[in-house]
Coordinates of C-alpha atoms in Angstrom, one line a residue:
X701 CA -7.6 -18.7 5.6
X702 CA -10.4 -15.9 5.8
X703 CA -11.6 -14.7 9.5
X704 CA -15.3 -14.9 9.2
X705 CA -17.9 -14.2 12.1
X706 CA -21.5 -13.1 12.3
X707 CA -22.8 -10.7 10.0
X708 CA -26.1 -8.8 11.4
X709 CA -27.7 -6.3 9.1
X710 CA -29.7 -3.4 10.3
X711 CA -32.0 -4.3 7.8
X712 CA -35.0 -6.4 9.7
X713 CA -32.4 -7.1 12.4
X714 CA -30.9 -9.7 9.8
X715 CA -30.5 -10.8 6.7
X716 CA -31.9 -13.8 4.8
X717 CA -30.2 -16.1 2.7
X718 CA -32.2 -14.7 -0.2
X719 CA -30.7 -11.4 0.2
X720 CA -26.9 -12.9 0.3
X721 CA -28.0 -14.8 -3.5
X722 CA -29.5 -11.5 -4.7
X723 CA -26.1 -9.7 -3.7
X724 CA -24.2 -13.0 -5.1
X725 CA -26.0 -12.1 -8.5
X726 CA -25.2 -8.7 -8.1
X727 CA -21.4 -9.7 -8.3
X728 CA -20.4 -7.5 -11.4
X729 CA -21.9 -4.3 -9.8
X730 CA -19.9 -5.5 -6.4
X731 CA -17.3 -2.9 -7.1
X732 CA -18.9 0.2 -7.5
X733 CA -17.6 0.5 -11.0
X734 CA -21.0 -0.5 -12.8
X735 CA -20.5 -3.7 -15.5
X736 CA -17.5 -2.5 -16.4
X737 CA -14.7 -5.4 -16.5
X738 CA -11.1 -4.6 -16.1
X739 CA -9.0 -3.7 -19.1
X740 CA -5.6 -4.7 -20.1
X741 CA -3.0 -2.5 -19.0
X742 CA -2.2 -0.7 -22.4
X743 CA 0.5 -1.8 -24.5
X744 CA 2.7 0.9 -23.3
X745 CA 2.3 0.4 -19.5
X746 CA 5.6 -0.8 -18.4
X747 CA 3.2 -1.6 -14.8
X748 CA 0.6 -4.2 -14.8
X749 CA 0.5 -4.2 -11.2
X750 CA 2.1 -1.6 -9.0
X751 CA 2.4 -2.3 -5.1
X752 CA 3.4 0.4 -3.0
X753 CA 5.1 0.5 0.8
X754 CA 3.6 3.2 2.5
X755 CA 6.3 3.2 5.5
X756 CA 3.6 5.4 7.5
X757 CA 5.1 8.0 10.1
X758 CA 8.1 8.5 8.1
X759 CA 11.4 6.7 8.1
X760 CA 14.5 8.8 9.1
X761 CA 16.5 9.5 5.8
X762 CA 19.9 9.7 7.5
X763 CA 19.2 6.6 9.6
X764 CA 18.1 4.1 6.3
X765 CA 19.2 5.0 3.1
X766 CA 20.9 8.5 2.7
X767 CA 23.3 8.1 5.8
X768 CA 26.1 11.1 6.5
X769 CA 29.1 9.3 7.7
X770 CA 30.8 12.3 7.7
X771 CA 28.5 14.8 9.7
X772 CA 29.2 15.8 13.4
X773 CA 27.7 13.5 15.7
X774 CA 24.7 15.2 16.5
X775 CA 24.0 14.6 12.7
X776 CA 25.1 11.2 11.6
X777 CA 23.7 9.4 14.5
X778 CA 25.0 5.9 16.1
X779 CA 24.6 3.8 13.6
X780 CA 27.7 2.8 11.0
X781 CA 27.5 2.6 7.3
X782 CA 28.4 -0.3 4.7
X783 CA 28.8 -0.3 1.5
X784 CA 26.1 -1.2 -1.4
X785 CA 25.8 -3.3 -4.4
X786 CA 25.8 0.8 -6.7
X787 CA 28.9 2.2 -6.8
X788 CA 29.2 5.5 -4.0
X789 CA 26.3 4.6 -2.2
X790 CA 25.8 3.5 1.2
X791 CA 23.5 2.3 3.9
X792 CA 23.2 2.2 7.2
X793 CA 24.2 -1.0 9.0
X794 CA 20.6 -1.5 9.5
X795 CA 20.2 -2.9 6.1
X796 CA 22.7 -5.6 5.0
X797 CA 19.8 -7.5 2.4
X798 CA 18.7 -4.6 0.9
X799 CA 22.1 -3.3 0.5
X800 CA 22.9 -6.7 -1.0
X801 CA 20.0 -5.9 -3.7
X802 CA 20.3 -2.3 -4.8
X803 CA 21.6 -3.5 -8.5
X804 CA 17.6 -3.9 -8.4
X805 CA 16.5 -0.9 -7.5
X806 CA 17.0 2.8 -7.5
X807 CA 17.2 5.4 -4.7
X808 CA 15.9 8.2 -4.8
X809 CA 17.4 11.5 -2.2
X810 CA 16.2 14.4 -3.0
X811 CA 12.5 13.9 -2.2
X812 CA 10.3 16.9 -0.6
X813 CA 6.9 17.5 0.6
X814 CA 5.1 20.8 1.5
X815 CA 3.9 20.1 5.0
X816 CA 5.0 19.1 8.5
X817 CA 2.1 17.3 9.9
X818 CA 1.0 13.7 9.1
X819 CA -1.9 13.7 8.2
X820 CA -1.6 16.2 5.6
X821 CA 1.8 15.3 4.1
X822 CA 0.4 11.9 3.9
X823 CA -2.6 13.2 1.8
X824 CA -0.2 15.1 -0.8
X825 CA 2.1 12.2 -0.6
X826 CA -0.6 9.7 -1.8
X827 CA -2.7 12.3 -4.3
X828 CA 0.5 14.2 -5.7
X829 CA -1.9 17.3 -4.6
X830 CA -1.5 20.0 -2.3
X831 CA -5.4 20.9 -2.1
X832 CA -5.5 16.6 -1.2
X833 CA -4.6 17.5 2.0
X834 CA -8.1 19.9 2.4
X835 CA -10.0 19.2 -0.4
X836 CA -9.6 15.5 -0.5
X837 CA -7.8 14.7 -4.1
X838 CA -7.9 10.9 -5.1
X839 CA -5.0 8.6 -4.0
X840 CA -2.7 7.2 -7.1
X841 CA -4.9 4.2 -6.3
X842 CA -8.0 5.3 -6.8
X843 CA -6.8 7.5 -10.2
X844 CA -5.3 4.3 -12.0
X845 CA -9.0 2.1 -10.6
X846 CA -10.6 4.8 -12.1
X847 CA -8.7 4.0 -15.6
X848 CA -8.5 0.6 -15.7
X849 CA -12.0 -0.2 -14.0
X850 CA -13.4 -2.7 -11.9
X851 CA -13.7 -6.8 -12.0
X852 CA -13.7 -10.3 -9.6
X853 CA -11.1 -8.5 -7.6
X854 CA -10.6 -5.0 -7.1
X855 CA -8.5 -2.3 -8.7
X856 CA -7.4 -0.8 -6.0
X857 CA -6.4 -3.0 -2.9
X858 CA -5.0 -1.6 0.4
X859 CA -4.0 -4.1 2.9
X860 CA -3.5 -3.2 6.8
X861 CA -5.3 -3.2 10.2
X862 CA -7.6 -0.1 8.5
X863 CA -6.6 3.3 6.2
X864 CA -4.1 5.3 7.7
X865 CA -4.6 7.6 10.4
X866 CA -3.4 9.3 13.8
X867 CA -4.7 10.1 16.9
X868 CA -7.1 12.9 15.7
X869 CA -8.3 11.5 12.8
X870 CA -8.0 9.3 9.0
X871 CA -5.3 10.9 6.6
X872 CA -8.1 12.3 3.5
X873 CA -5.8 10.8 0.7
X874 CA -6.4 7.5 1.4
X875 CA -8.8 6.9 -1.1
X876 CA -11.1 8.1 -3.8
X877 CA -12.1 11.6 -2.0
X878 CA -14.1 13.9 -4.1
X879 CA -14.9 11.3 -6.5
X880 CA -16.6 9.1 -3.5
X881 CA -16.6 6.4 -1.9
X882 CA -16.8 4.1 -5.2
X883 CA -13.2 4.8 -5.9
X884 CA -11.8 4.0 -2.0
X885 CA -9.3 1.1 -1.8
X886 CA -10.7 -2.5 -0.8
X887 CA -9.4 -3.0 2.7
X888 CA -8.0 -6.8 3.6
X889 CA -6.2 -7.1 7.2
X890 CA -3.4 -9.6 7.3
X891 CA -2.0 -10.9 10.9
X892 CA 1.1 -11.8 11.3
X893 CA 0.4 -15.7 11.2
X894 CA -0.8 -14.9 7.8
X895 CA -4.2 -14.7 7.8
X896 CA -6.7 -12.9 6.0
X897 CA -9.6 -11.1 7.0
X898 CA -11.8 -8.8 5.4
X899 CA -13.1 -6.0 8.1
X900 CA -15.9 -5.1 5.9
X901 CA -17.4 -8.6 6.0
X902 CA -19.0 -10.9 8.6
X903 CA -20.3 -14.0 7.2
X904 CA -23.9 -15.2 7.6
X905 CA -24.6 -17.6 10.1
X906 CA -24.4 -21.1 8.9
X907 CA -22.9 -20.1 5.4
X908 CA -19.5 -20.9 5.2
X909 CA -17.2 -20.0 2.2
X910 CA -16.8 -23.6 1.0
X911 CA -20.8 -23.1 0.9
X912 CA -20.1 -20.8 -2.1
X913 CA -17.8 -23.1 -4.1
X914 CA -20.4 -24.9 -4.8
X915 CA -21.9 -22.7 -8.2
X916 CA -23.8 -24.9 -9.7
X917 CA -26.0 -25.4 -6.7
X918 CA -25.8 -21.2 -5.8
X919 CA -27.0 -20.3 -9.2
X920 CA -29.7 -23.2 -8.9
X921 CA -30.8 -21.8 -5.9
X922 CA -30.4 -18.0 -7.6
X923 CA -33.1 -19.2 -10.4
X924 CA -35.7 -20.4 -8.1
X925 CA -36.0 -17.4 -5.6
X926 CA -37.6 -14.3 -6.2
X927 CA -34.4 -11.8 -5.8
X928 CA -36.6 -8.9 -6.5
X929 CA -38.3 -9.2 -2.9
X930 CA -35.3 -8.6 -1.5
X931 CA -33.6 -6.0 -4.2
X932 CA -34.5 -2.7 -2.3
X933 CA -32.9 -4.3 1.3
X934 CA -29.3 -4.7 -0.9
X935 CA -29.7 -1.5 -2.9
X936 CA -29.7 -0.3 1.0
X937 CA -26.0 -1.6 2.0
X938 CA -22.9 0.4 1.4
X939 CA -20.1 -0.1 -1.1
X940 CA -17.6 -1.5 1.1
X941 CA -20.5 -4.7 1.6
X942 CA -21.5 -4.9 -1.5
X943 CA -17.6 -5.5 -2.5
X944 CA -17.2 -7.5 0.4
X945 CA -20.0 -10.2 -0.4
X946 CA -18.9 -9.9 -3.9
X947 CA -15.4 -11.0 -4.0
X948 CA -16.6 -13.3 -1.7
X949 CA -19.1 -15.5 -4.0
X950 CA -16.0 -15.4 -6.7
X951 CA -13.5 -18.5 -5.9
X952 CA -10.5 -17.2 -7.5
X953 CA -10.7 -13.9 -5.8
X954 CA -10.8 -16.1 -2.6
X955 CA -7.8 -17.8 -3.6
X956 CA -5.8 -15.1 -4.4
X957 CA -6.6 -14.1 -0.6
X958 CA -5.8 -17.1 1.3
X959 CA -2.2 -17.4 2.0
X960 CA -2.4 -20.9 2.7
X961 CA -2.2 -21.5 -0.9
X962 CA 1.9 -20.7 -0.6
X963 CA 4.8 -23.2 0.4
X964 CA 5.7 -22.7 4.0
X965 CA 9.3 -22.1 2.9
X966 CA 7.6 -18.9 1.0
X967 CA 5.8 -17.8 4.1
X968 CA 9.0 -17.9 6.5
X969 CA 11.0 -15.8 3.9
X970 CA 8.7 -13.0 4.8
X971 CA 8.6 -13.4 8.2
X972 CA 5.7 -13.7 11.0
X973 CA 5.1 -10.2 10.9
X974 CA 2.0 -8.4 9.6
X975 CA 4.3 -6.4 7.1
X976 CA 6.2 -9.5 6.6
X977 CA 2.7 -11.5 5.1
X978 CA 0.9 -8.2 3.6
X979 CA 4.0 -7.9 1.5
X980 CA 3.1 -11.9 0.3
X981 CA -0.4 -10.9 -0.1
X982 CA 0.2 -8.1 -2.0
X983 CA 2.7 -10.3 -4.4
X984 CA -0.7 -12.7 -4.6
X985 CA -2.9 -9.8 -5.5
X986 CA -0.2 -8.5 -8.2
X987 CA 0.0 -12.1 -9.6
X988 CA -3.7 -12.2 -10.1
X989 CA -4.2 -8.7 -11.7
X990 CA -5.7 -6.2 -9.4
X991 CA -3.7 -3.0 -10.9
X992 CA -2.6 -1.3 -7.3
X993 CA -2.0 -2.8 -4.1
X994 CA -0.6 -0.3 -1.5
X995 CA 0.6 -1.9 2.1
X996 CA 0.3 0.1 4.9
X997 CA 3.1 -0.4 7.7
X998 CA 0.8 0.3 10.3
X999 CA -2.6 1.9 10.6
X1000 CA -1.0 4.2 13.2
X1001 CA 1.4 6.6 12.9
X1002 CA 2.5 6.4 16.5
X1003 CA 1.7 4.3 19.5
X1004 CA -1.6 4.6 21.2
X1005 CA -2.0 1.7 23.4
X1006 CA 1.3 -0.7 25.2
X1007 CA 0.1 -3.4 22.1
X1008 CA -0.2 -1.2 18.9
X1009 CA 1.5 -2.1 16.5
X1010 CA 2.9 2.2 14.8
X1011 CA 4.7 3.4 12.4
X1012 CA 7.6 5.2 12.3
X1013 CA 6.7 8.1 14.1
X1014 CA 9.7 7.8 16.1
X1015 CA 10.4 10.8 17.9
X1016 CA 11.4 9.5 21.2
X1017 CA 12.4 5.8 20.3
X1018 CA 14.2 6.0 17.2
X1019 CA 17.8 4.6 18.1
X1020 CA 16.1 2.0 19.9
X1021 CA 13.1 0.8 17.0
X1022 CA 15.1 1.0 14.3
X1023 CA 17.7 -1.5 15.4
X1024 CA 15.2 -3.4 17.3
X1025 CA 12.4 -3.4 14.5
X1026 CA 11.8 -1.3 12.0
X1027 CA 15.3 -2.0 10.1
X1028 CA 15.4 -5.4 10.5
X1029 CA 11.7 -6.4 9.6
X1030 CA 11.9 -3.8 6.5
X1031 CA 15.1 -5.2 5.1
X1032 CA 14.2 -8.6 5.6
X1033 CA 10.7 -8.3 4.1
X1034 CA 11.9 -5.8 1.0
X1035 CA 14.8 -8.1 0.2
X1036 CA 12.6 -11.0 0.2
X1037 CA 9.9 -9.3 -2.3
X1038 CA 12.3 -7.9 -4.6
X1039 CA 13.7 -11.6 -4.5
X1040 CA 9.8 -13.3 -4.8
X1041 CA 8.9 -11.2 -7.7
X1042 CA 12.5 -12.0 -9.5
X1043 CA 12.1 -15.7 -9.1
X1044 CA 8.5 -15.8 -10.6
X1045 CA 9.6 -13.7 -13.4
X1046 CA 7.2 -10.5 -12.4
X1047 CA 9.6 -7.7 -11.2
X1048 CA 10.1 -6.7 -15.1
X1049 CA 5.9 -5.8 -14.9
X1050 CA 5.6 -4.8 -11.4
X1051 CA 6.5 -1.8 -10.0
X1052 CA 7.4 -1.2 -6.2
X1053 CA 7.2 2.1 -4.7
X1054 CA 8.9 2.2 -1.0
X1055 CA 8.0 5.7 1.4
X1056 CA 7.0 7.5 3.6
X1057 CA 5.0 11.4 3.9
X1058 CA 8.3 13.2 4.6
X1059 CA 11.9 12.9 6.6
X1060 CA 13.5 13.4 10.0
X1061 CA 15.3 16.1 11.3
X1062 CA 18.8 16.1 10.1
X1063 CA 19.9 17.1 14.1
X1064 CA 19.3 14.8 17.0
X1065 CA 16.6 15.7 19.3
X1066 CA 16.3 16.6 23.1
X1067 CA 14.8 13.1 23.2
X1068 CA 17.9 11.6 21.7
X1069 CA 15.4 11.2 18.3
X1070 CA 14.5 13.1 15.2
X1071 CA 11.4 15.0 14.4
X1072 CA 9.8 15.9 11.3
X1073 CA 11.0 17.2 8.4
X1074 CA 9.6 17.6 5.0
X1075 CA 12.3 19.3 3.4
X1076 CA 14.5 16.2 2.7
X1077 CA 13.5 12.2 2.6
X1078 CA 14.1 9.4 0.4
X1079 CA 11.9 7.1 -1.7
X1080 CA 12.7 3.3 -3.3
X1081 CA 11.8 2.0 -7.0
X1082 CA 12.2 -1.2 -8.4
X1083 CA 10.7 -2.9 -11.3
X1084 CA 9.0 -2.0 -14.6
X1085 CA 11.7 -0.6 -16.3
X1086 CA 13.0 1.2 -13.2
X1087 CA 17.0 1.2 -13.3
X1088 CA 18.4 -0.9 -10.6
X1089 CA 21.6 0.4 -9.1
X1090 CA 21.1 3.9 -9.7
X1091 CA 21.0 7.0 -7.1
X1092 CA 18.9 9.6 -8.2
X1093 CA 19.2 13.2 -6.8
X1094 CA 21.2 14.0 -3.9
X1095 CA 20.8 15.7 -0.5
X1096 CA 23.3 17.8 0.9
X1097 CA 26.0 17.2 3.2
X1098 CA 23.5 17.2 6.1
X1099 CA 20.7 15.7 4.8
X1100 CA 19.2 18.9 5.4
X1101 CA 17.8 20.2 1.8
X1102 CA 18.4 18.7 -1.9
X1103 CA 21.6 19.4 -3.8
X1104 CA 19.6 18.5 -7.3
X1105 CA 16.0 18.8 -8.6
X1106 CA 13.4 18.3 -5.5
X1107 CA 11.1 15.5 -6.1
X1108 CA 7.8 16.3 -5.1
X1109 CA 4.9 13.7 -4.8
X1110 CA 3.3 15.3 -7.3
X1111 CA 5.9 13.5 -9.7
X1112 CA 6.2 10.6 -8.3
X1113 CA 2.5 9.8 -9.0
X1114 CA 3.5 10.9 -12.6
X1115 CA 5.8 8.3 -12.6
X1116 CA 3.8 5.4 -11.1
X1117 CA 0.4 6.4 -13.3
X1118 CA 3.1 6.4 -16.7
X1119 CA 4.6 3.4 -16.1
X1120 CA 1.0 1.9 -15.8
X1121 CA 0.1 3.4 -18.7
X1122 CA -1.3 6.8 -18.1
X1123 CA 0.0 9.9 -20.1
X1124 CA -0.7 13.5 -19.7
X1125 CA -3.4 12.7 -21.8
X1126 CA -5.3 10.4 -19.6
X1127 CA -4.5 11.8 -16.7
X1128 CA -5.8 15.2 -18.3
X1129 CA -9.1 13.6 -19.1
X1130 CA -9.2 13.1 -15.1
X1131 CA -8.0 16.7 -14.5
X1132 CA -5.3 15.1 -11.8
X1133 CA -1.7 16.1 -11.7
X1134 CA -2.0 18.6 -14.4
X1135 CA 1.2 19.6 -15.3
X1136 CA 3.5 16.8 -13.3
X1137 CA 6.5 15.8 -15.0
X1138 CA 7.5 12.1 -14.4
X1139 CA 10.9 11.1 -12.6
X1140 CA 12.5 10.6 -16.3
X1141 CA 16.1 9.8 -14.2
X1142 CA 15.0 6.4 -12.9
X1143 CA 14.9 4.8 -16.5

């Protein structure tokens, strides 16, 4: 179900039921993407949908999914290890599901970014750019919405309690940066008892969305006003309402939102957490077509109230979340996508991109934790063509630097804008990523 309130307008201190029909008939312009409807993914794209898991604050590497069994103590940490489904590799006892699954995905190890702070490894770990942490480069998102346009639903779909940020400030790669505002990702909250909200929207008073689902009477009601008295006052509103009011007049956008629509036995797979059900919704989204759907963890990085749900910041709590929360929920939640998107036959055309801005300090801290460490981390593929079972690039025997070819963000959007169908070529025509190389070893 949608959370809907009151919506008041600085325009006239309100707005009139004629404005809401003019925006209704403004619809295909909703998007900020002009009349253009989406296009097919290409016959090449591997990707018609690609969701990632942006485990915000950065998982620890050793502590998940590149454990050292064999380091000193102050290295491998408390946790044991057990064996996985690919041959040599192992996981932390953290992860018994996932580990169950990894003939369906590939790891990868060797992962690096260029910066230390969150904010700014999580811009060049979204844009593949290291000028996206200053000058604002779009997010994988926004570059693949850019290529495959707009239509009833958006191309680019973030879902979370709002775009990822810390105590000082939002991360800049979040959306469409330099290209505006147009090219942002469409913001849906999901709680943990499933529902959906849309922060961008308050409803009118006394117009309710089953109002809407009545077209025949809405487009009645469209031919009898004069929308042009009321043109300049929606011309006034932003983007994010325009999108907002527009997915919200289109009943198969709505459905796609509404979580309702699922067995119960589907919903309790995922879990009554808000990762758990954003994880469903962005299954829903991928099912109906919207091109890229990223889930944030948490809008946080770290806690900043008793209540807030953070990431994985966890530089004081980390032998004590992980086990608690973090592991469980994540290999409860992956598993159970990974198995949702097998069963309903989409995992073959829908990529799934799991990580974080960087790693965790191979040695334990002062704080019995790990701090940050962009020199080594990890990242998980499955889907489109990726090749389950597979370890790619290693770390060494520390989890300290990468024994093989460092991945840099830069190639893993390569990666995820190939497999939906953007070469060098297109992505040349944008002038983003010039000269990224795509992670070849995963196929």
């Amino acid at each position: 179900m949608f959370e809907v309130g009151s919506f008041r307008s600085s325009l006239h201190g309100g707005l009139s039921r004629r404005a809401f029909l003019t925006a209704a008939a403004s619809a295909p312009l909703a998007f900020g993407l002009g009349t253009r409807t989406l296009s097919a993914p290409p016959p090449h794209a591997k990707a018609k949908s690609v969701i990632v898991l942006w485990l915000w604050g950065a998982p620890s590497h050793l502590d998940t999914f590149d454990p050292k069994p064999n380091a000193p103590a102050e290295i491998r940490g408390p946790f044991g290890t057990i064996q996985t489904r690919t041959s040599g590799v192992r996981f932390t006892e953290l992860f018994p599901k996932t580990a169950a699954r990894s003939d369906r995905f590939a790891l990868v190890r060797s992962m690096v970014n260029f910066d230390g702070d969150h904010l700014k490894a999580g811009s060049i770990g979204l844009t593949g750019m290291l000028e996206g942490k200053d000058a604002e480069a779009p997010n994988y998102g926004s570059i693949l919405a850019r290529h495959r346009g707009g239509s009833d639903l958006p191309a680019f779909m973030a879902i979370g309690r709002g775009n990822p940020r810390d105590v000082v400030g939002p991360m800049k790669g979040y959306g469409g940066g330099v290209w505006g505002r147009n090219y942002d990702p469409f913001l849906v909250g999901c709680s943990e008892q499933g529902e959906t909200d849309i922060p961008a929207l308050k409803l009118l008073d006394g117009l309710s969305p089953a109002a809407l689902d009545d077209r025949r009477t809405l487009l009645g009601d469209l031919d009898r006003l004069n929308r042009a008295a009321d043109k300049a006052a929606f011309e006034k509103w932003d983007v994010t309402q325009k999108r907002a009011y527009g997915l919200l007049t289109n009943p198969d956008a709505r459905k796609a939102l509404d979580l309702t629509q699922e067995k119960q036995a589907v919903r309790d797979a995922y879990g009554q957490t808000s990762f758990g059900q954003s994880c469903l919704l962005a299954r829903r989204l991928a099912q109906a077509g919207v091109p890229y759907v990223q889930v944030n963890w948490s809008q946080y990085v770290e806690a900043i109230t008793p209540n807030c749900d953070f990431g994985w910041d966890t530089h004081v709590f980390n032998f004590d979340l992980l086990p608690d929360r973090h592991g469980p929920v994540f290999d409860r939640v992956y598993s159970t996508l990974l198995d949702d998107l097998r069963d309903r036959g989409m995992l073959d055309s829908t990529l799934v991109v799991a990580m974080g801005e960087f790693g965790r300090t191979p040695k334990i801290n002062a704080q019995a934790s790990r701090d940050h460490w962009p020199q080594c981390y990890f990242s998980l593929w499955a889907g489109a063509g990726v090749r389950g079972g597979t370890a790619v690039g290693d770390s060494d025997a520390t989890g300290s630097a990468p024994l093989t070819e460092p991945f840099t963000p830069g190639m893993v959007g390569a990666t995820i804008l190939e497999l939906a169908g953007m070469d060098t070529q297109a992505r040349a025509e944008l002038r983003v990523l010039p000269g990224m190389r795509a992670i070849h070893e995963l196929f």
